[in-house]
Tab-separated table of C-alpha atoms in Angstrom:
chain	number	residue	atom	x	y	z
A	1	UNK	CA	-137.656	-142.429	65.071
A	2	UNK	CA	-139.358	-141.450	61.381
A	3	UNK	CA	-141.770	-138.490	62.233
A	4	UNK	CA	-144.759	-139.429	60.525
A	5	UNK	CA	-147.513	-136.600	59.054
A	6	UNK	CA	-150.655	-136.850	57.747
A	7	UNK	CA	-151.548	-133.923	55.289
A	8	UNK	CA	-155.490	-133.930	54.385
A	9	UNK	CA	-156.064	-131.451	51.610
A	10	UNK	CA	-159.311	-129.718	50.067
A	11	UNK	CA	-159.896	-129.534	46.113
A	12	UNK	CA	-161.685	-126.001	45.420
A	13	UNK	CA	-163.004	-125.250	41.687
A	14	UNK	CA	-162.629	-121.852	42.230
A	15	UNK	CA	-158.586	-122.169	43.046
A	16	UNK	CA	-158.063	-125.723	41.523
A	17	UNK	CA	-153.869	-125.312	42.893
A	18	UNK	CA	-155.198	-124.391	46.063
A	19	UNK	CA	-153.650	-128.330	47.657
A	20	UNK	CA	-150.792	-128.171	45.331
A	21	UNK	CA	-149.909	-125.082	46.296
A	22	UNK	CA	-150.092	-125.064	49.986
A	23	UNK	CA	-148.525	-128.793	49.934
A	24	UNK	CA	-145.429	-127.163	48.225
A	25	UNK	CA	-145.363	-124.316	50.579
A	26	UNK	CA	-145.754	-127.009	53.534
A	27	UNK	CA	-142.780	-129.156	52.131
A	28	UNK	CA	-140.508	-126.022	52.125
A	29	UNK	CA	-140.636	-125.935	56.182
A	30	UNK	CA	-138.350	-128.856	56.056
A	31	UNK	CA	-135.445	-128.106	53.522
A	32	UNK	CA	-133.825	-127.580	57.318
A	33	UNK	CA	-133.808	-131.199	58.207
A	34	UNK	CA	-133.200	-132.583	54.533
A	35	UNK	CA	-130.182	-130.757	54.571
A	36	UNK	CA	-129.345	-132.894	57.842
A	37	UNK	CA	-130.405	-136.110	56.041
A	38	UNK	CA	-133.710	-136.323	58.287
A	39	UNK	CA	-136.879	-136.104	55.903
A	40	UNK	CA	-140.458	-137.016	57.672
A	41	UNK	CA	-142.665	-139.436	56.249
A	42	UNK	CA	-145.789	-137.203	54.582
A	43	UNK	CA	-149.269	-139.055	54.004
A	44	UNK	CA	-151.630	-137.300	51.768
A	45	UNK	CA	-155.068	-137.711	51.055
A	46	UNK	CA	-157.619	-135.314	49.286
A	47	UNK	CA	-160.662	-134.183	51.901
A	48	UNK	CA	-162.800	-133.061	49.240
A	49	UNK	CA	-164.592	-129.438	49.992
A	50	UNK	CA	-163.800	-130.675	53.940
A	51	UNK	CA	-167.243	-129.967	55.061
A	52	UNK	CA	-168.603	-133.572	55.995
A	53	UNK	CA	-168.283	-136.894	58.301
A	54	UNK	CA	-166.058	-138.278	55.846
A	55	UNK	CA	-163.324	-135.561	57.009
A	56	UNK	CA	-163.288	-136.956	60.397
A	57	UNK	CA	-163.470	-140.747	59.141
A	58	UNK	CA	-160.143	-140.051	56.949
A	59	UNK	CA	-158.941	-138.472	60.471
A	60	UNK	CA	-159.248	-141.046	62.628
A	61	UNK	CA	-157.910	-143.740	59.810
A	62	UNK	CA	-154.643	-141.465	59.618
A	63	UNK	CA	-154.439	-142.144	63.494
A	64	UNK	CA	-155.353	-145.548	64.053
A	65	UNK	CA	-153.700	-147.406	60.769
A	66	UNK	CA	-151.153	-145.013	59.837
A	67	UNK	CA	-150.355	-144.116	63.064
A	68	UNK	CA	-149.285	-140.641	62.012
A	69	UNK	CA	-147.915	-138.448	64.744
A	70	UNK	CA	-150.088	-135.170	63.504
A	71	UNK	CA	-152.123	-134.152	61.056
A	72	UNK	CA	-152.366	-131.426	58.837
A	73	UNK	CA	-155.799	-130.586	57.527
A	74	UNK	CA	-158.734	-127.964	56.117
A	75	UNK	CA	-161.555	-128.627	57.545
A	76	UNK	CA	-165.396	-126.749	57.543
A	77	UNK	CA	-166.086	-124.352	60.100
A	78	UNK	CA	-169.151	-126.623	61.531
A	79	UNK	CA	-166.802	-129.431	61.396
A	80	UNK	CA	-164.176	-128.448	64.008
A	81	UNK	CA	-166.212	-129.219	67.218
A	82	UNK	CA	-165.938	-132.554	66.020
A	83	UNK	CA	-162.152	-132.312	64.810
A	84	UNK	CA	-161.659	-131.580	68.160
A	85	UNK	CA	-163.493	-134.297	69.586
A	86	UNK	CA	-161.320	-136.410	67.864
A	87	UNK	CA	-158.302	-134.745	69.040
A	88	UNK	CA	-159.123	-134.846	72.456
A	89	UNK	CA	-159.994	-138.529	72.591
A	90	UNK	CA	-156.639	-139.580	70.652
A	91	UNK	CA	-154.740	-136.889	72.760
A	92	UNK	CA	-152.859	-136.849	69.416
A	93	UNK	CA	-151.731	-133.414	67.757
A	94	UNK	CA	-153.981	-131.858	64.754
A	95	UNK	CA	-153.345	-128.364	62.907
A	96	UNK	CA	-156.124	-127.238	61.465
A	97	UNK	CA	-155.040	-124.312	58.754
A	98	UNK	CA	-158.348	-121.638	58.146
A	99	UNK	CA	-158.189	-118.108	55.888
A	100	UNK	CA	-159.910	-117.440	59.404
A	101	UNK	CA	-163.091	-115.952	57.819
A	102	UNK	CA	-165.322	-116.831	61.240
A	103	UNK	CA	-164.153	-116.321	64.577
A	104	UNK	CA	-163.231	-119.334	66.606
A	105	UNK	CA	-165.415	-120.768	69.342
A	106	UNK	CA	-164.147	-121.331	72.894
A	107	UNK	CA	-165.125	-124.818	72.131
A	108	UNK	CA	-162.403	-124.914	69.373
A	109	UNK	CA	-159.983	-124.388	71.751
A	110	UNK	CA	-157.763	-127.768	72.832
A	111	UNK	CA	-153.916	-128.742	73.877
A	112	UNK	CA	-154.046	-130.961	71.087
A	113	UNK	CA	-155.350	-128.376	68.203
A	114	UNK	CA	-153.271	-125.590	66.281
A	115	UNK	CA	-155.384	-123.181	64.476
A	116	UNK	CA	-152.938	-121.809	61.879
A	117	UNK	CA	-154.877	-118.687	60.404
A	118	UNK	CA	-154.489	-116.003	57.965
A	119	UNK	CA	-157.055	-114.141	60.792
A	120	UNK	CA	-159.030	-112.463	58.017
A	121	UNK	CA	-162.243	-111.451	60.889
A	122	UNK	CA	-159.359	-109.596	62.368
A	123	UNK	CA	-158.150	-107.911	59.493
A	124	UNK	CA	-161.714	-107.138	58.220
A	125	UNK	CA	-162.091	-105.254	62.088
A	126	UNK	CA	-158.843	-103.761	62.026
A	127	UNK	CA	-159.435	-102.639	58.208
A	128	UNK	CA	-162.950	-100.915	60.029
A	129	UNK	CA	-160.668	-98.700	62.280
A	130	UNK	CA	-158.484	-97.696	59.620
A	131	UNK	CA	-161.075	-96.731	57.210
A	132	UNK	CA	-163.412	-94.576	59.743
A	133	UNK	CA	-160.085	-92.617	60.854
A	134	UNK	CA	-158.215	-92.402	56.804
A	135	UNK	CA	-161.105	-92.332	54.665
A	136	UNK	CA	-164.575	-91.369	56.010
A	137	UNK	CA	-166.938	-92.107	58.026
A	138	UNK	CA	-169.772	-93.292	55.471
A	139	UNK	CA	-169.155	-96.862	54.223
A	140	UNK	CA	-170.724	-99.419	51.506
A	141	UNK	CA	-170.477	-102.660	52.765
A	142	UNK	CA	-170.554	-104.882	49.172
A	143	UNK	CA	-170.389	-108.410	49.270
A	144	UNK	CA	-171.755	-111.862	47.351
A	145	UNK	CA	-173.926	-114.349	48.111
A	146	UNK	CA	-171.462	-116.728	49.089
A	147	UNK	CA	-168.678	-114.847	50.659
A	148	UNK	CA	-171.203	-112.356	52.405
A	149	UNK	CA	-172.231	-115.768	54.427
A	150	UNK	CA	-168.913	-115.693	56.554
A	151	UNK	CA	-168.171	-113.325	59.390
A	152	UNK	CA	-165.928	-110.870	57.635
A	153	UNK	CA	-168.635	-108.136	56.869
A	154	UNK	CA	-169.736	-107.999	60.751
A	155	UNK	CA	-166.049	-107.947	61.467
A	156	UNK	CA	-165.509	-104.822	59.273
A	157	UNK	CA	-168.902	-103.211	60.252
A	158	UNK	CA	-167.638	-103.530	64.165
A	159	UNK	CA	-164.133	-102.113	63.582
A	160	UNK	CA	-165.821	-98.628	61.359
A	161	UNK	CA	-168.684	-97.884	63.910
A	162	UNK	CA	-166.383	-98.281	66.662
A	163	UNK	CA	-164.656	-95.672	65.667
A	164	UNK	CA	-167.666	-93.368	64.597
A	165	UNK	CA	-168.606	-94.306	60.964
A	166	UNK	CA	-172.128	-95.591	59.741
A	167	UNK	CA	-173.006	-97.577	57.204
A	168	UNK	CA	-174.834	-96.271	54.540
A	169	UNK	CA	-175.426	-98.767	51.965
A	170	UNK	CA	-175.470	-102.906	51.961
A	171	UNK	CA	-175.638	-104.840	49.043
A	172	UNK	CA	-175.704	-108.605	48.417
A	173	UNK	CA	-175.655	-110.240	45.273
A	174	UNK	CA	-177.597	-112.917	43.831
A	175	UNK	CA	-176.427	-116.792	44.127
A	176	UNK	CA	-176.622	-116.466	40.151
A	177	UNK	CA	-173.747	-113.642	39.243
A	178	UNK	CA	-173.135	-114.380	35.728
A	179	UNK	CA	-176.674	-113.085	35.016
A	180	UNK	CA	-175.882	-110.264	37.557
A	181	UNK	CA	-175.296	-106.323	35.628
A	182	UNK	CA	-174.751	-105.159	39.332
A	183	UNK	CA	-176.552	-101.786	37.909
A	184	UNK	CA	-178.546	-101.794	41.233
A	185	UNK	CA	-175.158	-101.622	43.294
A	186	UNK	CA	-174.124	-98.750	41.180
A	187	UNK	CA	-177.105	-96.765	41.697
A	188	UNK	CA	-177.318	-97.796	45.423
A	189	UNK	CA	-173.482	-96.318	45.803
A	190	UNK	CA	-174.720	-93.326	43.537
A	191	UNK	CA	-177.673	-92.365	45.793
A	192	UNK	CA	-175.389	-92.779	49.214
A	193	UNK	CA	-171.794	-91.193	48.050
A	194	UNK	CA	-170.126	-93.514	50.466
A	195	UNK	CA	-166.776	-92.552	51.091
A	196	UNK	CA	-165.051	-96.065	51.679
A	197	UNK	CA	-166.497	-99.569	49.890
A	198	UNK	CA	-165.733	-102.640	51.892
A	199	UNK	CA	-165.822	-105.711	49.064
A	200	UNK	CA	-166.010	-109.091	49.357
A	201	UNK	CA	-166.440	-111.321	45.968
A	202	UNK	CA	-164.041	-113.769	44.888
A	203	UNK	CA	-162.865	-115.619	41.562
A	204	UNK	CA	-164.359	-114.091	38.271
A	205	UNK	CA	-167.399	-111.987	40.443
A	206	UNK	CA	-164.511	-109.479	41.684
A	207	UNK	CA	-163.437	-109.303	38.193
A	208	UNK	CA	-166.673	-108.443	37.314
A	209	UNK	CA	-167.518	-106.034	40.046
A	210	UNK	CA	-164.059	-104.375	39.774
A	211	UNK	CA	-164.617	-103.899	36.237
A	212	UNK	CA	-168.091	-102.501	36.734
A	213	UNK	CA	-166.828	-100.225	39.267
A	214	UNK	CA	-164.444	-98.781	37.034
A	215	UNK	CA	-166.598	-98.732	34.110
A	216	UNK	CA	-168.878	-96.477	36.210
A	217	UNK	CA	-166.563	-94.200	37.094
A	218	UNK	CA	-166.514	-94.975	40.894
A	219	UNK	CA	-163.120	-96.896	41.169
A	220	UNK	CA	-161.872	-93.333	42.304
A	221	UNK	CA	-163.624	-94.617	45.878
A	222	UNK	CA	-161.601	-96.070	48.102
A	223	UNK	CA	-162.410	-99.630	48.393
A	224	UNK	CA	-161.076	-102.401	51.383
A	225	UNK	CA	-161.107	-105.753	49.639
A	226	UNK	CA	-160.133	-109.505	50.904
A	227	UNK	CA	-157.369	-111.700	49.058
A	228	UNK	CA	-159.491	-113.290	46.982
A	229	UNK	CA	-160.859	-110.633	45.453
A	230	UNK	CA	-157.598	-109.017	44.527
A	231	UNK	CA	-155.518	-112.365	43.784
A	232	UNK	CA	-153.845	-111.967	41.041
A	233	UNK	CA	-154.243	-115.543	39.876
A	234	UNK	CA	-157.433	-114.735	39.121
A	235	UNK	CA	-158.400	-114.553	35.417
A	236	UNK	CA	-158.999	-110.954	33.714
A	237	UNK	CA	-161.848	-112.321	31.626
A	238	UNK	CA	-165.051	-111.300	32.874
């Protein structure tokens, strides 16, 4: 019987081979079977940013007149109660694939859902713990606009006070970063001497805060940063 899987990716302008990428990855999971002469049937359709009805409506039409086995798929955060819904009714398998930047939801939890995660709420706690006990307990927690929305900050804040650091200095930037000099994070981290930075920007804002950090002469400060910040995809123009 031909396995059949429906793979819904997202399209992001900030890491346009984002679906490319992760199909390719996806396909290399079954160089196993080809070599056996048994290659499953892959649907794909594009999701968009993932963060709407029309998610779930592309869903259910890869259930009911594909009739795919399981689906692969992104999806928003304040989507998956309803991806799960869907799950449930169909009783059919989805796996939902996250960077994990918010902690799951008991609700989010179903026999019929996989949550494949890169956990990064957990890694921001357990990066907490390491930096109270290695590098001091006085932190900067530095984030953007965007990226400061998700649970990653909290995470980190939890794992460094647990383990007796404070926080002595929070800054968020504006929604508008290209107009940004980040001169008032610089002489926030001046007037606190933090001994760790926690940062969160991604694309061509960590360039930009990287660069201003070093340009300051403060890059000698140990600094916890996310993937995105540090990917090396990312452009050096700033």
């Amino acid at each position: 019987m031909e396995l059949k899987i429906g793979v819904l990716l997202p399209k992001s302008d900030m890491f346009p081979r984002l679906a490319i990428d992760f199909l390719n990855g996806f396909k290399l999971s079954f160089d196993t079977l080809m070599k056996q002469n048994y290659v499953p049937k892959v649907l794909i359709e594009s999701v968009g940013n993932a963060t709407d009805s029309s998610l779930l409506e592309r869903v259910e039409r890869m259930l009911l007149q594909e009739e795919t086995d399981v689906i692969v798929c992104f999806c928003s955060y304040f989507m998956l109660d309803s991806l799960v819904t869907v799950a449930n009714s169909y009783r059919k398998p989805i796996v939902h694939v996250t960077l994990g930047a918010r902690v799951l939801k008991p609700t989010h939890v179903s026999p019929y859902v996989l949550h494949v995660s890169l956990n990064l709420c957990q890694t921001s706690y357990l990066s907490g713990q390491y930096a109270a006990i290695h590098f001091g307990k006085k932190a900067a927690l530095l984030s953007s606009f965007y990226d400061g929305g998700y649970q990653l900050t909290e995470s980190f804040f939890q794992g460094f006070t647990d383990n007796e650091g404070e926080v002595v200095y929070n800054y968020v930037s504006p929604m508008d970063y290209k107009s940004e000099t980040f001169d008032t994070m610089i002489d926030g981290l001046k007037a606190t001497q933090p001994d760790v930075l926690f940062s969160i920007f991604s694309y061509k804002e960590g360039n930009k805060v990287l660069a201003k950090l070093a340009q300051s002469g403060l890059d000698s400060i140990p600094t916890v940063a996310v993937p995105l910040m540090t990917d090396e995809s990312n452009e050096v123009e700033v």
